[in-house]
Amino acid sequence: MSVIILLLIASLSVALLFLGAFIWGVRTKQFDDGYAPPLRMLFDDELPDPHEKETKPSNT
């Protein structure tokens, strides 16, 4: 029974450590990307597939 309590305390400690690291990263703006937004508009368009041909109805 004491092993379960020990593992519970250890897992909660690790979870709180990761939560603290995440909050620290958000507050210090580690996840802000100042480089990609100006370039994002250049890559939004999907390229047409050259192997896929559109069939046009014929007038015969």
mmCIF file with all atom_site columns, C-alpha atoms in Angstrom:
data_model
loop_
_atom_site.group_PDB
_atom_site.id
_atom_site.type_symbol
_atom_site.label_atom_id
_atom_site.label_alt_id
_atom_site.label_comp_id
_atom_site.label_asym_id
_atom_site.label_entity_id
_atom_site.label_seq_id
_atom_site.pdbx_PDB_ins_code
_atom_site.Cartn_x
_atom_site.Cartn_y
_atom_site.Cartn_z
_atom_site.occupancy
_atom_site.B_iso_or_equiv
_atom_site.pdbx_formal_charge
_atom_site.auth_seq_id
_atom_site.auth_comp_id
_atom_site.auth_asym_id
_atom_site.auth_atom_id
_atom_site.pdbx_PDB_model_num
ATOM 1  C CA . MET A 1 1  ? 0.000   0.000  0.000   1.00 0.00 ? 1  MET A CA 1
ATOM 2  C CA . SER A 1 2  ? 2.862   2.379  0.743   1.00 0.00 ? 2  SER A CA 1
ATOM 3  C CA . VAL A 1 3  ? 4.245   1.802  -2.774  1.00 0.00 ? 3  VAL A CA 1
ATOM 4  C CA . ILE A 1 4  ? 1.016   3.115  -4.301  1.00 0.00 ? 4  ILE A CA 1
ATOM 5  C CA . ILE A 1 5  ? 1.197   6.265  -2.189  1.00 0.00 ? 5  ILE A CA 1
ATOM 6  C CA . LEU A 1 6  ? 4.866   6.732  -3.090  1.00 0.00 ? 6  LEU A CA 1
ATOM 7  C CA . LEU A 1 7  ? 4.131   6.343  -6.822  1.00 0.00 ? 7  LEU A CA 1
ATOM 8  C CA . LEU A 1 8  ? 1.160   8.699  -6.563  1.00 0.00 ? 8  LEU A CA 1
ATOM 9  C CA . ILE A 1 9  ? 3.287   11.389 -4.914  1.00 0.00 ? 9  ILE A CA 1
ATOM 10 C CA . ALA A 1 10 ? 6.063   10.886 -7.472  1.00 0.00 ? 10 ALA A CA 1
ATOM 11 C CA . SER A 1 11 ? 3.698   11.093 -10.451 1.00 0.00 ? 11 SER A CA 1
ATOM 12 C CA . LEU A 1 12 ? 1.981   14.208 -9.101  1.00 0.00 ? 12 LEU A CA 1
ATOM 13 C CA . SER A 1 13 ? 5.379   15.814 -8.524  1.00 0.00 ? 13 SER A CA 1
ATOM 14 C CA . VAL A 1 14 ? 6.443   15.114 -12.110 1.00 0.00 ? 14 VAL A CA 1
ATOM 15 C CA . ALA A 1 15 ? 3.107   16.397 -13.434 1.00 0.00 ? 15 ALA A CA 1
ATOM 16 C CA . LEU A 1 16 ? 3.459   19.621 -11.440 1.00 0.00 ? 16 LEU A CA 1
ATOM 17 C CA . LEU A 1 17 ? 7.023   19.998 -12.696 1.00 0.00 ? 17 LEU A CA 1
ATOM 18 C CA . PHE A 1 18 ? 5.874   19.749 -16.328 1.00 0.00 ? 18 PHE A CA 1
ATOM 19 C CA . LEU A 1 19 ? 2.964   22.107 -15.674 1.00 0.00 ? 19 LEU A CA 1
ATOM 20 C CA . GLY A 1 20 ? 5.340   24.637 -14.142 1.00 0.00 ? 20 GLY A CA 1
ATOM 21 C CA . ALA A 1 21 ? 7.705   24.334 -17.107 1.00 0.00 ? 21 ALA A CA 1
ATOM 22 C CA . PHE A 1 22 ? 4.807   24.874 -19.513 1.00 0.00 ? 22 PHE A CA 1
ATOM 23 C CA . ILE A 1 23 ? 3.530   27.935 -17.641 1.00 0.00 ? 23 ILE A CA 1
ATOM 24 C CA . TRP A 1 24 ? 7.064   29.341 -17.500 1.00 0.00 ? 24 TRP A CA 1
ATOM 25 C CA . GLY A 1 25 ? 7.433   28.823 -21.260 1.00 0.00 ? 25 GLY A CA 1
ATOM 26 C CA . VAL A 1 26 ? 4.162   30.581 -22.005 1.00 0.00 ? 26 VAL A CA 1
ATOM 27 C CA . ARG A 1 27 ? 4.925   33.531 -19.731 1.00 0.00 ? 27 ARG A CA 1
ATOM 28 C CA . THR A 1 28 ? 8.404   34.051 -21.185 1.00 0.00 ? 28 THR A CA 1
ATOM 29 C CA . LYS A 1 29 ? 6.964   33.824 -24.727 1.00 0.00 ? 29 LYS A CA 1
ATOM 30 C CA . GLN A 1 30 ? 8.965   30.751 -25.716 1.00 0.00 ? 30 GLN A CA 1
ATOM 31 C CA . PHE A 1 31 ? 6.139   29.676 -28.026 1.00 0.00 ? 31 PHE A CA 1
ATOM 32 C CA . ASP A 1 32 ? 5.806   32.967 -29.929 1.00 0.00 ? 32 ASP A CA 1
ATOM 33 C CA . ASP A 1 33 ? 6.978   32.705 -33.513 1.00 0.00 ? 33 ASP A CA 1
ATOM 34 C CA . GLY A 1 34 ? 7.887   36.023 -35.054 1.00 0.00 ? 34 GLY A CA 1
ATOM 35 C CA . TYR A 1 35 ? 9.391   34.551 -38.202 1.00 0.00 ? 35 TYR A CA 1
ATOM 36 C CA . ALA A 1 36 ? 6.755   32.237 -39.673 1.00 0.00 ? 36 ALA A CA 1
ATOM 37 C CA . PRO A 1 37 ? 3.606   34.449 -39.856 1.00 0.00 ? 37 PRO A CA 1
ATOM 38 C CA . PRO A 1 38 ? 4.958   36.671 -42.674 1.00 0.00 ? 38 PRO A CA 1
ATOM 39 C CA . LEU A 1 39 ? 5.943   33.570 -44.624 1.00 0.00 ? 39 LEU A CA 1
ATOM 40 C CA . ARG A 1 40 ? 2.768   31.615 -43.938 1.00 0.00 ? 40 ARG A CA 1
ATOM 41 C CA . MET A 1 41 ? 0.826   33.477 -46.617 1.00 0.00 ? 41 MET A CA 1
ATOM 42 C CA . LEU A 1 42 ? 3.298   32.237 -49.202 1.00 0.00 ? 42 LEU A CA 1
ATOM 43 C CA . PHE A 1 43 ? 2.616   28.571 -48.467 1.00 0.00 ? 43 PHE A CA 1
ATOM 44 C CA . ASP A 1 44 ? -1.170  28.446 -47.980 1.00 0.00 ? 44 ASP A CA 1
ATOM 45 C CA . ASP A 1 45 ? -2.022  27.488 -51.562 1.00 0.00 ? 45 ASP A CA 1
ATOM 46 C CA . GLU A 1 46 ? -2.113  23.798 -52.354 1.00 0.00 ? 46 GLU A CA 1
ATOM 47 C CA . LEU A 1 47 ? -0.293  22.774 -55.495 1.00 0.00 ? 47 LEU A CA 1
ATOM 48 C CA . PRO A 1 48 ? -2.355  20.997 -58.152 1.00 0.00 ? 48 PRO A CA 1
ATOM 49 C CA . ASP A 1 49 ? -1.552  17.335 -58.610 1.00 0.00 ? 49 ASP A CA 1
ATOM 50 C CA . PRO A 1 50 ? 0.079   16.911 -62.067 1.00 0.00 ? 50 PRO A CA 1
ATOM 51 C CA . HIS A 1 51 ? -0.961  13.245 -62.221 1.00 0.00 ? 51 HIS A CA 1
ATOM 52 C CA . GLU A 1 52 ? -4.630  14.056 -61.769 1.00 0.00 ? 52 GLU A CA 1
ATOM 53 C CA . LYS A 1 53 ? -6.162  15.157 -65.049 1.00 0.00 ? 53 LYS A CA 1
ATOM 54 C CA . GLU A 1 54 ? -9.520  16.825 -65.236 1.00 0.00 ? 54 GLU A CA 1
ATOM 55 C CA . THR A 1 55 ? -11.896 15.252 -67.699 1.00 0.00 ? 55 THR A CA 1
ATOM 56 C CA . LYS A 1 56 ? -13.635 17.746 -69.896 1.00 0.00 ? 56 LYS A CA 1
ATOM 57 C CA . PRO A 1 57 ? -16.924 16.789 -71.510 1.00 0.00 ? 57 PRO A CA 1
ATOM 58 C CA . SER A 1 58 ? -16.611 16.381 -75.240 1.00 0.00 ? 58 SER A CA 1
ATOM 59 C CA . ASN A 1 59 ? -19.153 17.761 -77.690 1.00 0.00 ? 59 ASN A CA 1
ATOM 60 C CA . THR A 1 60 ? -19.361 14.703 -79.960 1.00 0.00 ? 60 THR A CA 1
#
